[in-house]
C-alpha positions in Angstrom: -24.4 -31.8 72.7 -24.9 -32.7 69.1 -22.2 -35.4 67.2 -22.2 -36.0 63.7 -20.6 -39.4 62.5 -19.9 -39.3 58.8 -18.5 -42.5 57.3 -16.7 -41.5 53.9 -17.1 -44.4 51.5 -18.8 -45.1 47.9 -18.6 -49.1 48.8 -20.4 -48.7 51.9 -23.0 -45.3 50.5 -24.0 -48.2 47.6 -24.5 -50.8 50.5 -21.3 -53.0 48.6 -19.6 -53.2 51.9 -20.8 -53.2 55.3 -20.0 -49.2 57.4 -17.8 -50.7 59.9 -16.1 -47.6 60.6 -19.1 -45.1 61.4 -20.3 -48.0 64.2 -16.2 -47.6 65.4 -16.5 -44.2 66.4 -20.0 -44.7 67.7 -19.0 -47.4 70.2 -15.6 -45.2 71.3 -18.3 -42.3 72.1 -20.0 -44.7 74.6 -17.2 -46.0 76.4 -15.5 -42.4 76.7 -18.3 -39.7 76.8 -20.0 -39.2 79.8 -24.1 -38.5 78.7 -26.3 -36.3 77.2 -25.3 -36.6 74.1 -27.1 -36.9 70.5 -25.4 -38.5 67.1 -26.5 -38.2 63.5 -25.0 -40.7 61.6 -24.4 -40.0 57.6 -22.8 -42.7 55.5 -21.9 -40.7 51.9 -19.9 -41.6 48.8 -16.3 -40.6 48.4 -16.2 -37.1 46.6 -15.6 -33.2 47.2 -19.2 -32.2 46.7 -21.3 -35.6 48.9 -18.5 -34.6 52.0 -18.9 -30.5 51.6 -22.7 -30.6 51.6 -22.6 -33.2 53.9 -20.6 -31.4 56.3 -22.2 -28.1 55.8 -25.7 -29.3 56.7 -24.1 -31.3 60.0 -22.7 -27.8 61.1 -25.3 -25.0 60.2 -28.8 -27.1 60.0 -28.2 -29.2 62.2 -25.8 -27.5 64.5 -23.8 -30.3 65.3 -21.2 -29.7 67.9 -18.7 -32.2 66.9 -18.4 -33.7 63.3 -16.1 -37.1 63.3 -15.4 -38.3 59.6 -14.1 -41.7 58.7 -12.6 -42.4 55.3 -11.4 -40.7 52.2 -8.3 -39.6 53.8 -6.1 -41.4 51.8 -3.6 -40.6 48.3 -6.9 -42.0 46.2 -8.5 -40.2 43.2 -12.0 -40.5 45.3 -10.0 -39.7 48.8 -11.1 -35.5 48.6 -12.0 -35.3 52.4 -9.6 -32.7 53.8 -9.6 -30.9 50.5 -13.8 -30.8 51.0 -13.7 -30.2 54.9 -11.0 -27.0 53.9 -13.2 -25.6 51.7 -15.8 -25.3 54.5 -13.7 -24.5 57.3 -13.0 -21.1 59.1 -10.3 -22.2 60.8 -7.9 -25.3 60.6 -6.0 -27.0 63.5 -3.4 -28.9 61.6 -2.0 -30.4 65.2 -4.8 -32.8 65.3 -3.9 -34.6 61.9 0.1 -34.5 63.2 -0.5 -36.2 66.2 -3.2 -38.9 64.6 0.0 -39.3 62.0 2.4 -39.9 64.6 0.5 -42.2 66.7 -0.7 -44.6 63.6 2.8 -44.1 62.6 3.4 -46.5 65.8 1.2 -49.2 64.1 2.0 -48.7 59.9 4.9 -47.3 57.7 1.5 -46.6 55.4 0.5 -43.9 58.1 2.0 -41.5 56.4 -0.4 -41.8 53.2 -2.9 -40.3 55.4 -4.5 -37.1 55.3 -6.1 -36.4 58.2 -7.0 -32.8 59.6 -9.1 -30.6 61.8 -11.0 -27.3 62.1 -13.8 -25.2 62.7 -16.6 -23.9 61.1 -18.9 -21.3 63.3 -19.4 -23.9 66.7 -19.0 -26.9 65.1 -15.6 -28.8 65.5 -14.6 -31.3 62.7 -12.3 -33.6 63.0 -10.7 -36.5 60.1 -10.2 -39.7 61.2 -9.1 -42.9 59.6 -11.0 -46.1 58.2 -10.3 -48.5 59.7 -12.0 -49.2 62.7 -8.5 -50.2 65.4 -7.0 -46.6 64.0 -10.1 -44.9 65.0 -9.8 -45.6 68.9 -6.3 -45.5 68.6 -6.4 -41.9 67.1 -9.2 -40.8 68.9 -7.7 -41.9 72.2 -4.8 -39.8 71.2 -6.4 -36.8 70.2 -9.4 -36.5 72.8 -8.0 -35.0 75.4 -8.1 -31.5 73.9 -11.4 -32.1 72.3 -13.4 -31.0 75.3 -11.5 -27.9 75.8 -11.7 -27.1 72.3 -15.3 -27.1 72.1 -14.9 -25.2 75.2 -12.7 -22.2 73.6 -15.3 -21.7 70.0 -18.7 -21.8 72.3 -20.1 -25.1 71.4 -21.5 -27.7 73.8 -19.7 -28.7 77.0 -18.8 -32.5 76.6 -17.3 -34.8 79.4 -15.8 -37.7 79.4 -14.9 -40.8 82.2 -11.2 -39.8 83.4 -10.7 -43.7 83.6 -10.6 -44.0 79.7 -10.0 -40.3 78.5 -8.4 -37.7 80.8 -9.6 -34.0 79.6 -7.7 -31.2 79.7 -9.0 -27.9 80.5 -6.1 -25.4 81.5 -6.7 -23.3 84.8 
C-alpha cells in the first residue's frame, strides 16, 4: 500500500511558511491505519499545472494507492486543485467532498467556500482535503470509513485500519 501526501501551497513550496498540513494527514495515517504502509510526501505551489503533474506522477509512476491533497481548495485565483485533479480523473465521487462540506459545516459558516472532491484515476484513489490541520482529522474521520472499501471496489491495495479510531465498512 502506497499513500501520497501532497500539501498544496506556494507559501509553504517557497519554504515562506512552515507545511503544517501535509505532517496533519501524516500523523492521522498513524493513529488510524493499521501497517504496511508507504507515503511519498510532495509539497508543490498552488497552480493547475504543479497539482496535475504532481498528481499524475503519484498515480501512474509511482502507483500510489491513495493520494490525500491538502490546500488550494478554496474561492482563490491560485486555489485550481479540483479543477487540476478533474482534469486527471477517470471517475469522480462527488459524495466525498459533500460530506467533508457538511461536517466542517459543523465547525465554520466559511465551509462552504470549500471545494473539495474525490475520484479515481486507473487504481489510484484521490481524495481533497482541507488546510488546515483540525479540518483534516475531522474530515478524514468522516470520510474514512468508505476509503478501504473503495480501494477495495477499483483493485488497489487492501488498507486496514484500528476499529477503535476508524470503523471500515466493507458490505457483505
Amino acid at each position: 500500500m502506497k499513500i501520497g501526501i501532497v500539501t498544496v501551497s506556494d507559501r509553504a513550496a517557497h519554504g515562506e511558511y512552515e507545511d503544517l498540513s501535509g505532517p496533519a494527514i501524516e500523523v492521522w495515517l498513524k493513529s488510524a491505519l493499521i501497517p504496511p504502509y508507504e507515503v511519498v510526501k510532495r509539497v508543490i505551489p498552488d497552480g493547475m499545472a504543479s497539482v496535475r503533474d504532481t498528481l499524475i506522477e503519484l498515480c501512474d509512476d509511482l502507483a500510489c494507492d491513495l493520494v490525500l491533497t491538502t490546500g488550494g481548495t478554496g474561492p482563490s485565483p491560485r486555489d485550481e486543485t479540483p479543477e487540476a485533479m478533474q482534469a486527471i480523473l477517470h471517475k469522480e465521487l462527488a459524495g466525498f467532498g459533500e460530506l467533508m462540506r457538511r461536517k466542517s459545516l459543523e465547525q465554520t459558516p466559511t465551509a462552504i467556500l470549500s471545494r473539495q472532491t474525490a475520484g479515481i484515476r486507473g487504481k489510484s484513489f484521490i481524495l481533497n482535503l482541507p488546510g488546515k490541520p483540525a479540518s483534516i482529522a475531522m474530515t478524514l474521520q468522516a470520510v474514512f470509513p468508505a476509503v478501504p472499501y473503495c480501494l477495495d471496489l477499483i483493485g488497489a491495495g487492501r488498507i486496514e485500519t484500528d476499529p477503535s479510531i476508524v470503523k471500515t465498512h466493507r458490505p457483505g
